[in-house]
């Protein structure tokens, strides 16, 4: 029996002594009672001291150089969960990988060349202002869309054109815009970009690829719709919509704007050293946060970056 248990047993036995008080009278009774109370306080004090020192001993025996598992049993661990956006970004990458795409991660700090010049934005053109970009004092740009990765994807995978006859890459990434923040707008959010190049790439393939992605993500077949759009880096450019999935309460009458796409502009291919007379390409890009919000019925985009545990614990 350990020291603490011994003391506790002694305290328990002392408790029984109190019954004897009834058999005594007058001063004897008072003296006996006082003796018991004094003994009880003494025991309680000793127990407290023994417990305190046991606790500090167990802390002293924590060997910080020991393997993690040595110390682990002394603490109660609560395992966290993956952030819902990380889980969904992994899923997005998996779907594209299974379709044959390579996956590379976007930069979180970029520059004028990748944000605008390489994407065929004319110098001083007002379209450059349309992206509400942040800028660092040194002139760097936190990317306002994942399209900043198009030049890198094209140049890095250019040798695939000779080897496999095509470039097929998707780029999930974090993007930043100087926007007024509300339930549907965040200054920091996620997009996924796709780039495909081959001698015969065409709009039909583009629509099939993106449609297939959404159908796999939402686990059902979906109608799609496109509208003409404008982006300096694609010609023609399209806005891409999907029918609101019935699994999420859509009744075939609601359309959701999922992003932009189009045939890669010849100037973008040329800048990346790919001959637009020989090769064609298509590109597409859209938000991830929105996709996830729809899937889980999240009604405020600000939850994602809030770090709120009540929100995160739901996943
Ligand atoms: N980067 C555009 C945006 O954030 C979306 C986009 C449009 C991406 C056309 C593309 C594209 O790859 O071809 O608004």
mmCIF file of C-alpha atoms and ligand atoms in Angstrom:
data_model
loop_
_atom_site.group_PDB
_atom_site.id
_atom_site.type_symbol
_atom_site.label_atom_id
_atom_site.label_comp_id
_atom_site.label_asym_id
_atom_site.label_seq_id
_atom_site.Cartn_x
_atom_site.Cartn_y
_atom_site.Cartn_z
ATOM 1 C CA UNK A 1 0.000 0.000 0.000
ATOM 2 C CA UNK A 2 1.367 3.440 -0.878
ATOM 3 C CA UNK A 3 1.840 6.297 1.554
ATOM 4 C CA UNK A 4 -1.277 8.132 0.414
ATOM 5 C CA UNK A 5 -3.479 5.031 0.698
ATOM 6 C CA UNK A 6 -2.128 4.408 4.234
ATOM 7 C CA UNK A 7 -3.018 7.911 5.324
ATOM 8 C CA UNK A 8 -6.467 7.639 3.784
ATOM 9 C CA UNK A 9 -7.091 4.369 5.619
ATOM 10 C CA UNK A 10 -6.009 6.021 8.851
ATOM 11 C CA UNK A 11 -8.480 8.824 8.166
ATOM 12 C CA UNK A 12 -11.244 6.309 7.571
ATOM 13 C CA UNK A 13 -10.494 4.521 10.846
ATOM 14 C CA UNK A 14 -10.483 7.843 12.641
ATOM 15 C CA UNK A 15 -13.988 8.433 11.327
ATOM 16 C CA UNK A 16 -15.162 5.376 13.238
ATOM 17 C CA UNK A 17 -13.726 6.790 16.501
ATOM 18 C CA UNK A 18 -16.210 9.648 16.283
ATOM 19 C CA UNK A 19 -18.988 7.190 17.232
ATOM 20 C CA UNK A 20 -17.449 6.886 20.704
ATOM 21 C CA UNK A 21 -18.191 10.545 21.495
ATOM 22 C CA UNK A 22 -21.770 9.607 22.259
ATOM 23 C CA UNK A 23 -20.611 7.378 25.155
ATOM 24 C CA UNK A 24 -18.771 10.237 26.881
ATOM 25 C CA UNK A 25 -19.998 13.197 28.908
ATOM 26 C CA UNK A 26 -18.918 16.686 29.971
ATOM 27 C CA UNK A 27 -15.260 17.722 29.842
ATOM 28 C CA UNK A 28 -14.146 14.255 28.795
ATOM 29 C CA UNK A 29 -16.404 14.383 25.787
ATOM 30 C CA UNK A 30 -15.084 17.830 24.822
ATOM 31 C CA UNK A 31 -11.414 16.800 25.197
ATOM 32 C CA UNK A 32 -11.962 13.642 23.139
ATOM 33 C CA UNK A 33 -13.693 15.571 20.390
ATOM 34 C CA UNK A 34 -10.907 18.123 20.240
ATOM 35 C CA UNK A 35 -8.302 15.383 20.075
ATOM 36 C CA UNK A 36 -10.095 13.702 17.162
ATOM 37 C CA UNK A 37 -10.491 16.987 15.268
ATOM 38 C CA UNK A 38 -6.804 17.804 15.693
ATOM 39 C CA UNK A 39 -5.837 14.332 14.458
ATOM 40 C CA UNK A 40 -8.189 14.683 11.488
ATOM 41 C CA UNK A 41 -6.695 18.067 10.431
ATOM 42 C CA UNK A 42 -3.221 16.614 10.768
ATOM 43 C CA UNK A 43 -4.100 13.631 8.538
ATOM 44 C CA UNK A 44 -5.778 15.827 5.912
ATOM 45 C CA UNK A 45 -2.698 18.057 5.816
ATOM 46 C CA UNK A 46 -0.398 15.033 5.406
ATOM 47 C CA UNK A 47 -2.543 13.620 2.612
ATOM 48 C CA UNK A 48 -2.428 16.937 0.791
ATOM 49 C CA UNK A 49 1.350 17.143 1.121
ATOM 50 C CA UNK A 50 1.796 13.558 -0.050
ATOM 51 C CA UNK A 51 -0.427 14.186 -3.049
ATOM 52 C CA UNK A 52 1.383 17.418 -3.969
ATOM 53 C CA UNK A 53 4.753 15.781 -3.855
ATOM 54 C CA UNK A 54 3.531 12.800 -5.882
ATOM 55 C CA UNK A 55 2.342 15.193 -8.541
ATOM 56 C CA UNK A 56 5.600 17.117 -8.728
ATOM 57 C CA UNK A 57 7.525 13.834 -8.784
ATOM 58 C CA UNK A 58 5.585 12.706 -11.808
ATOM 59 C CA UNK A 59 6.368 16.003 -13.538
ATOM 60 C CA UNK A 60 10.034 15.734 -12.626
ATOM 61 C CA UNK A 61 10.133 12.279 -14.130
ATOM 62 C CA UNK A 62 9.120 13.716 -17.497
ATOM 63 C CA UNK A 63 12.156 13.088 -19.675
ATOM 64 C CA UNK A 64 12.022 15.573 -22.521
ATOM 65 C CA UNK A 65 14.676 13.701 -24.453
ATOM 66 C CA UNK A 66 12.768 10.419 -24.308
ATOM 67 C CA UNK A 67 10.831 9.118 -27.310
ATOM 68 C CA UNK A 68 7.366 10.652 -27.501
ATOM 69 C CA UNK A 69 5.642 7.391 -26.586
ATOM 70 C CA UNK A 70 7.517 7.232 -23.232
ATOM 71 C CA UNK A 71 5.832 10.368 -21.938
ATOM 72 C CA UNK A 72 2.538 9.959 -23.738
ATOM 73 C CA UNK A 73 0.721 7.827 -21.153
ATOM 74 C CA UNK A 74 1.083 10.606 -18.549
ATOM 75 C CA UNK A 75 -1.169 12.949 -20.481
ATOM 76 C CA UNK A 76 -4.652 12.779 -21.777
ATOM 77 C CA UNK A 77 -4.557 13.494 -25.503
ATOM 78 C CA UNK A 78 -7.421 14.845 -27.509
ATOM 79 C CA UNK A 79 -6.791 14.233 -31.169
ATOM 80 C CA UNK A 80 -7.908 17.041 -33.482
ATOM 81 C CA UNK A 81 -9.431 16.550 -36.898
ATOM 82 C CA UNK A 82 -8.416 17.660 -40.359
ATOM 83 C CA UNK A 83 -9.697 21.064 -41.448
ATOM 84 C CA UNK A 84 -12.676 20.491 -43.778
ATOM 85 C CA UNK A 85 -10.962 22.415 -46.588
ATOM 86 C CA UNK A 86 -7.863 20.205 -46.343
ATOM 87 C CA UNK A 87 -10.032 17.099 -46.548
ATOM 88 C CA UNK A 88 -11.901 18.423 -49.572
ATOM 89 C CA UNK A 89 -8.766 19.687 -51.332
ATOM 90 C CA UNK A 90 -7.324 16.181 -50.986
ATOM 91 C CA UNK A 91 -10.512 14.794 -52.480
ATOM 92 C CA UNK A 92 -10.395 17.278 -55.386
ATOM 93 C CA UNK A 93 -6.778 16.286 -56.106
ATOM 94 C CA UNK A 94 -7.681 12.581 -55.909
ATOM 95 C CA UNK A 95 -10.512 12.945 -58.425
ATOM 96 C CA UNK A 96 -8.250 14.701 -60.936
ATOM 97 C CA UNK A 97 -5.402 12.263 -60.333
ATOM 98 C CA UNK A 98 -7.730 9.401 -61.171
ATOM 99 C CA UNK A 99 -8.574 11.200 -64.404
ATOM 100 C CA UNK A 100 -4.853 11.213 -65.272
ATOM 101 C CA UNK A 101 -3.837 14.719 -64.149
ATOM 102 C CA UNK A 102 -0.654 15.580 -62.299
ATOM 103 C CA UNK A 103 -1.214 17.729 -59.213
ATOM 104 C CA UNK A 104 1.094 20.552 -58.180
ATOM 105 C CA UNK A 105 0.569 23.072 -55.393
ATOM 106 C CA UNK A 106 0.248 26.801 -56.046
ATOM 107 C CA UNK A 107 2.627 29.461 -54.655
ATOM 108 C CA UNK A 108 1.326 31.684 -51.880
ATOM 109 C CA UNK A 109 3.433 34.660 -52.911
ATOM 110 C CA UNK A 110 3.854 35.564 -56.535
ATOM 111 C CA UNK A 111 4.836 38.411 -58.849
ATOM 112 C CA UNK A 112 3.637 40.706 -61.619
ATOM 113 C CA UNK A 113 4.915 38.390 -64.338
ATOM 114 C CA UNK A 114 2.973 35.290 -63.233
ATOM 115 C CA UNK A 115 -0.098 37.238 -62.120
ATOM 116 C CA UNK A 116 -0.440 39.337 -65.281
ATOM 117 C CA UNK A 117 2.271 39.379 -67.998
ATOM 118 C CA UNK A 118 2.441 35.625 -68.561
ATOM 119 C CA UNK A 119 -1.376 35.570 -68.735
ATOM 120 C CA UNK A 120 -1.592 38.039 -71.628
ATOM 121 C CA UNK A 121 -2.828 41.009 -69.576
ATOM 122 C CA UNK A 122 -1.632 44.024 -71.606
ATOM 123 C CA UNK A 123 0.645 46.377 -69.648
ATOM 124 C CA UNK A 124 -1.314 49.109 -67.808
ATOM 125 C CA UNK A 125 -4.587 47.442 -68.888
ATOM 126 C CA UNK A 126 -7.556 48.106 -66.538
ATOM 127 C CA UNK A 127 -8.217 44.323 -66.371
ATOM 128 C CA UNK A 128 -5.211 44.223 -64.010
ATOM 129 C CA UNK A 129 -7.227 46.199 -61.468
ATOM 130 C CA UNK A 130 -10.157 43.790 -61.664
ATOM 131 C CA UNK A 131 -8.487 41.272 -59.402
ATOM 132 C CA UNK A 132 -8.261 43.413 -56.223
ATOM 133 C CA UNK A 133 -4.738 42.222 -55.610
ATOM 134 C CA UNK A 134 -2.764 42.816 -52.454
ATOM 135 C CA UNK A 135 0.851 43.861 -52.899
ATOM 136 C CA UNK A 136 3.792 43.676 -50.553
ATOM 137 C CA UNK A 137 6.093 46.671 -50.106
ATOM 138 C CA UNK A 138 8.666 44.809 -52.212
ATOM 139 C CA UNK A 139 6.155 44.545 -55.078
ATOM 140 C CA UNK A 140 5.267 40.865 -54.679
ATOM 141 C CA UNK A 141 1.667 39.780 -55.189
ATOM 142 C CA UNK A 142 -0.155 37.191 -53.103
ATOM 143 C CA UNK A 143 -1.905 35.404 -55.999
ATOM 144 C CA UNK A 144 -5.497 36.532 -56.624
ATOM 145 C CA UNK A 145 -6.231 33.368 -58.620
ATOM 146 C CA UNK A 146 -4.551 30.048 -59.286
ATOM 147 C CA UNK A 147 -4.134 31.027 -62.958
ATOM 148 C CA UNK A 148 -0.773 32.499 -61.839
ATOM 149 C CA UNK A 149 0.402 28.883 -61.985
ATOM 150 C CA UNK A 150 -0.421 28.375 -65.669
ATOM 151 C CA UNK A 151 2.998 29.503 -66.896
ATOM 152 C CA UNK A 152 4.734 27.264 -64.333
ATOM 153 C CA UNK A 153 2.560 24.255 -65.199
ATOM 154 C CA UNK A 154 3.185 24.739 -68.935
ATOM 155 C CA UNK A 155 6.954 25.186 -68.671
ATOM 156 C CA UNK A 156 7.491 22.501 -66.037
ATOM 157 C CA UNK A 157 5.536 19.834 -67.947
ATOM 158 C CA UNK A 158 6.514 20.907 -71.469
ATOM 159 C CA UNK A 159 8.611 17.774 -71.967
ATOM 160 C CA UNK A 160 5.406 15.699 -71.486
ATOM 161 C CA UNK A 161 4.336 16.942 -74.910
ATOM 162 C CA UNK A 162 7.098 14.945 -76.600
ATOM 163 C CA UNK A 163 6.825 12.021 -74.197
ATOM 164 C CA UNK A 164 3.054 11.615 -73.925
ATOM 165 C CA UNK A 165 1.640 14.054 -76.467
ATOM 166 C CA UNK A 166 -0.074 16.096 -73.782
ATOM 167 C CA UNK A 167 0.232 18.242 -70.656
ATOM 168 C CA UNK A 168 -2.412 17.499 -68.000
ATOM 169 C CA UNK A 169 -1.998 19.343 -64.700
ATOM 170 C CA UNK A 170 -4.250 20.675 -61.949
ATOM 171 C CA UNK A 171 -3.162 23.171 -59.318
ATOM 172 C CA UNK A 172 -5.103 23.611 -56.083
ATOM 173 C CA UNK A 173 -4.022 26.685 -54.153
ATOM 174 C CA UNK A 174 -4.737 29.458 -51.707
ATOM 175 C CA UNK A 175 -5.623 32.841 -53.187
ATOM 176 C CA UNK A 176 -6.029 36.339 -51.795
ATOM 177 C CA UNK A 177 -8.143 39.342 -52.730
ATOM 178 C CA UNK A 178 -8.564 42.737 -51.202
ATOM 179 C CA UNK A 179 -12.337 42.418 -50.876
ATOM 180 C CA UNK A 180 -14.921 43.553 -48.366
ATOM 181 C CA UNK A 181 -15.480 40.468 -46.257
ATOM 182 C CA UNK A 182 -18.993 39.119 -45.685
ATOM 183 C CA UNK A 183 -20.782 35.746 -45.515
ATOM 184 C CA UNK A 184 -19.953 35.001 -49.153
ATOM 185 C CA UNK A 185 -16.640 36.870 -49.607
ATOM 186 C CA UNK A 186 -13.313 36.177 -47.918
ATOM 187 C CA UNK A 187 -9.937 37.843 -48.468
ATOM 188 C CA UNK A 188 -8.372 34.361 -48.369
ATOM 189 C CA UNK A 189 -9.883 31.410 -50.172
ATOM 190 C CA UNK A 190 -9.064 28.417 -52.351
ATOM 191 C CA UNK A 191 -9.238 27.694 -56.056
ATOM 192 C CA UNK A 192 -8.258 24.838 -58.306
ATOM 193 C CA UNK A 193 -6.795 25.482 -61.738
ATOM 194 C CA UNK A 194 -6.557 23.004 -64.588
ATOM 195 C CA UNK A 195 -4.392 23.079 -67.699
ATOM 196 C CA UNK A 196 -4.490 20.673 -70.637
ATOM 197 C CA UNK A 197 -2.461 20.892 -73.862
ATOM 198 C CA UNK A 198 -2.307 18.564 -76.843
ATOM 199 C CA UNK A 199 -2.435 18.813 -80.655
ATOM 200 C CA UNK A 200 -6.193 18.235 -80.637
ATOM 201 C CA UNK A 201 -7.369 19.801 -77.358
ATOM 202 C CA UNK A 202 -10.840 21.331 -77.772
ATOM 203 C CA UNK A 203 -13.731 22.912 -75.920
ATOM 204 C CA UNK A 204 -15.745 19.659 -75.895
ATOM 205 C CA UNK A 205 -12.975 17.946 -73.924
ATOM 206 C CA UNK A 206 -12.786 20.878 -71.529
ATOM 207 C CA UNK A 207 -16.505 20.733 -70.753
ATOM 208 C CA UNK A 208 -16.394 16.940 -70.377
ATOM 209 C CA UNK A 209 -13.465 17.076 -67.960
ATOM 210 C CA UNK A 210 -14.982 19.726 -65.722
ATOM 211 C CA UNK A 211 -18.457 18.174 -65.834
ATOM 212 C CA UNK A 212 -16.980 14.812 -64.892
ATOM 213 C CA UNK A 213 -15.153 16.405 -61.995
ATOM 214 C CA UNK A 214 -18.350 17.911 -60.538
ATOM 215 C CA UNK A 215 -20.314 14.706 -61.086
ATOM 216 C CA UNK A 216 -17.693 12.685 -59.237
ATOM 217 C CA UNK A 217 -17.438 15.257 -56.444
ATOM 218 C CA UNK A 218 -21.198 15.382 -55.858
ATOM 219 C CA UNK A 219 -21.782 11.720 -56.728
ATOM 220 C CA UNK A 220 -24.532 12.277 -59.291
ATOM 221 C CA UNK A 221 -24.986 13.230 -62.919
ATOM 222 C CA UNK A 222 -25.434 16.960 -63.524
ATOM 223 C CA UNK A 223 -26.423 19.270 -66.340
ATOM 224 C CA UNK A 224 -24.007 22.061 -67.204
ATOM 225 C CA UNK A 225 -24.405 25.431 -68.898
ATOM 226 C CA UNK A 226 -21.889 27.929 -70.261
ATOM 227 C CA UNK A 227 -22.043 31.616 -71.045
ATOM 228 C CA UNK A 228 -19.560 33.793 -72.901
ATOM 229 C CA UNK A 229 -17.007 35.388 -70.587
ATOM 230 C CA UNK A 230 -13.863 37.453 -70.818
ATOM 231 C CA UNK A 231 -10.405 36.521 -69.547
ATOM 232 C CA UNK A 232 -7.262 37.807 -71.284
ATOM 233 C CA UNK A 233 -5.633 34.372 -71.011
ATOM 234 C CA UNK A 234 -8.334 32.400 -72.855
ATOM 235 C CA UNK A 235 -9.989 32.796 -76.262
ATOM 236 C CA UNK A 236 -12.837 32.000 -76.376
ATOM 237 C CA UNK A 237 -13.607 32.420 -72.666
ATOM 238 C CA UNK A 238 -16.581 30.884 -70.890
ATOM 239 C CA UNK A 239 -18.332 31.105 -67.548
ATOM 240 C CA UNK A 240 -19.217 27.610 -66.371
ATOM 241 C CA UNK A 241 -22.358 26.684 -64.462
ATOM 242 C CA UNK A 242 -23.679 23.451 -63.030
ATOM 243 C CA UNK A 243 -27.236 22.574 -62.148
ATOM 244 C CA UNK A 244 -27.704 22.639 -58.381
ATOM 245 C CA UNK A 245 -27.237 18.982 -57.353
ATOM 246 C CA UNK A 246 -30.532 17.320 -56.361
ATOM 247 C CA UNK A 247 -28.650 15.737 -53.453
ATOM 248 C CA UNK A 248 -28.352 19.306 -52.127
ATOM 249 C CA UNK A 249 -31.965 20.229 -52.671
ATOM 250 C CA UNK A 250 -31.693 21.427 -56.302
ATOM 251 C CA UNK A 251 -34.770 20.885 -58.471
ATOM 252 C CA UNK A 252 -33.206 21.359 -61.888
ATOM 253 C CA UNK A 253 -34.077 25.058 -61.981
ATOM 254 C CA UNK A 254 -31.142 26.480 -60.039
ATOM 255 C CA UNK A 255 -27.774 27.105 -61.697
ATOM 256 C CA UNK A 256 -24.523 27.634 -59.846
ATOM 257 C CA UNK A 257 -21.639 29.663 -61.256
ATOM 258 C CA UNK A 258 -18.539 27.532 -60.670
ATOM 259 C CA UNK A 259 -15.753 29.472 -62.397
ATOM 260 C CA UNK A 260 -14.186 30.431 -65.695
ATOM 261 C CA UNK A 261 -12.592 28.464 -68.507
ATOM 262 C CA UNK A 262 -11.664 28.554 -72.162
ATOM 263 C CA UNK A 263 -9.093 27.724 -74.830
ATOM 264 C CA UNK A 264 -5.651 28.936 -73.731
ATOM 265 C CA UNK A 265 -4.753 32.131 -75.596
ATOM 266 C CA UNK A 266 -1.967 31.579 -78.196
ATOM 267 C CA UNK A 267 0.103 34.321 -76.492
ATOM 268 C CA UNK A 268 0.066 32.374 -73.192
ATOM 269 C CA UNK A 269 1.333 29.239 -74.962
ATOM 270 C CA UNK A 270 3.961 31.293 -76.840
ATOM 271 C CA UNK A 271 5.240 32.928 -73.623
ATOM 272 C CA UNK A 272 5.681 29.437 -72.143
ATOM 273 C CA UNK A 273 7.648 28.346 -75.218
ATOM 274 C CA UNK A 274 4.903 26.174 -76.754
ATOM 275 C CA UNK A 275 4.107 26.654 -80.448
ATOM 276 C CA UNK A 276 0.406 27.600 -80.760
ATOM 277 C CA UNK A 277 0.494 26.596 -84.426
ATOM 278 C CA UNK A 278 1.115 23.007 -83.316
ATOM 279 C CA UNK A 279 -0.536 22.735 -79.920
ATOM 280 C CA UNK A 280 -3.904 23.794 -78.495
ATOM 281 C CA UNK A 281 -4.762 24.023 -74.837
ATOM 282 C CA UNK A 282 -7.669 24.574 -72.511
ATOM 283 C CA UNK A 283 -7.709 25.864 -68.952
ATOM 284 C CA UNK A 284 -10.293 26.180 -66.216
ATOM 285 C CA UNK A 285 -10.394 27.480 -62.665
ATOM 286 C CA UNK A 286 -12.905 27.916 -59.894
ATOM 287 C CA UNK A 287 -13.396 28.284 -56.155
ATOM 288 C CA UNK A 288 -13.178 25.391 -53.733
ATOM 289 C CA UNK A 289 -14.734 27.018 -50.642
ATOM 290 C CA UNK A 290 -18.069 27.404 -52.419
ATOM 291 C CA UNK A 291 -18.030 23.750 -53.467
ATOM 292 C CA UNK A 292 -17.490 22.654 -49.884
ATOM 293 C CA UNK A 293 -20.052 25.102 -48.484
ATOM 294 C CA UNK A 294 -22.670 23.630 -50.800
ATOM 295 C CA UNK A 295 -21.755 20.070 -49.943
ATOM 296 C CA UNK A 296 -22.048 20.591 -46.193
ATOM 297 C CA UNK A 297 -24.624 23.372 -46.062
ATOM 298 C CA UNK A 298 -22.149 25.877 -44.562
ATOM 299 C CA UNK A 299 -23.727 29.317 -44.825
ATOM 300 C CA UNK A 300 -20.791 31.596 -43.998
ATOM 301 C CA UNK A 301 -17.426 31.391 -45.781
ATOM 302 C CA UNK A 302 -15.737 33.168 -42.859
ATOM 303 C CA UNK A 303 -15.960 29.997 -40.724
ATOM 304 C CA UNK A 304 -13.137 28.429 -42.730
ATOM 305 C CA UNK A 305 -10.470 30.913 -41.653
ATOM 306 C CA UNK A 306 -12.003 31.653 -38.244
ATOM 307 C CA UNK A 307 -10.248 28.893 -36.286
ATOM 308 C CA UNK A 308 -13.512 28.429 -34.354
ATOM 309 C CA UNK A 309 -13.366 25.067 -32.583
ATOM 310 C CA UNK A 310 -17.162 24.641 -32.464
ATOM 311 C CA UNK A 311 -17.132 24.757 -36.262
ATOM 312 C CA UNK A 312 -14.071 22.551 -36.757
ATOM 313 C CA UNK A 313 -15.314 19.897 -34.334
ATOM 314 C CA UNK A 314 -18.266 19.229 -36.621
ATOM 315 C CA UNK A 315 -15.950 17.634 -39.184
HETATM 316 N N1 LIG B 1 -8.730 32.808 -62.840
HETATM 317 C C1 LIG B 1 -10.083 33.159 -63.140
HETATM 318 C C2 LIG B 1 -10.708 33.837 -61.898
HETATM 319 O O1 LIG B 1 -10.305 33.592 -60.816
HETATM 320 C C3 LIG B 1 -10.893 31.954 -63.508
HETATM 321 C C4 LIG B 1 -10.441 31.333 -64.786
HETATM 322 C C5 LIG B 1 -10.976 31.757 -65.991
HETATM 323 C C6 LIG B 1 -9.487 30.325 -64.800
HETATM 324 C C7 LIG B 1 -10.587 31.197 -67.186
HETATM 325 C C8 LIG B 1 -9.085 29.758 -66.002
HETATM 326 C C9 LIG B 1 -9.652 30.219 -67.189
HETATM 327 O O2 LIG B 1 -8.155 28.797 -66.086
HETATM 328 O O3 LIG B 1 -9.249 29.625 -68.340
HETATM 329 O O4 LIG B 1 -11.593 34.624 -62.063
#
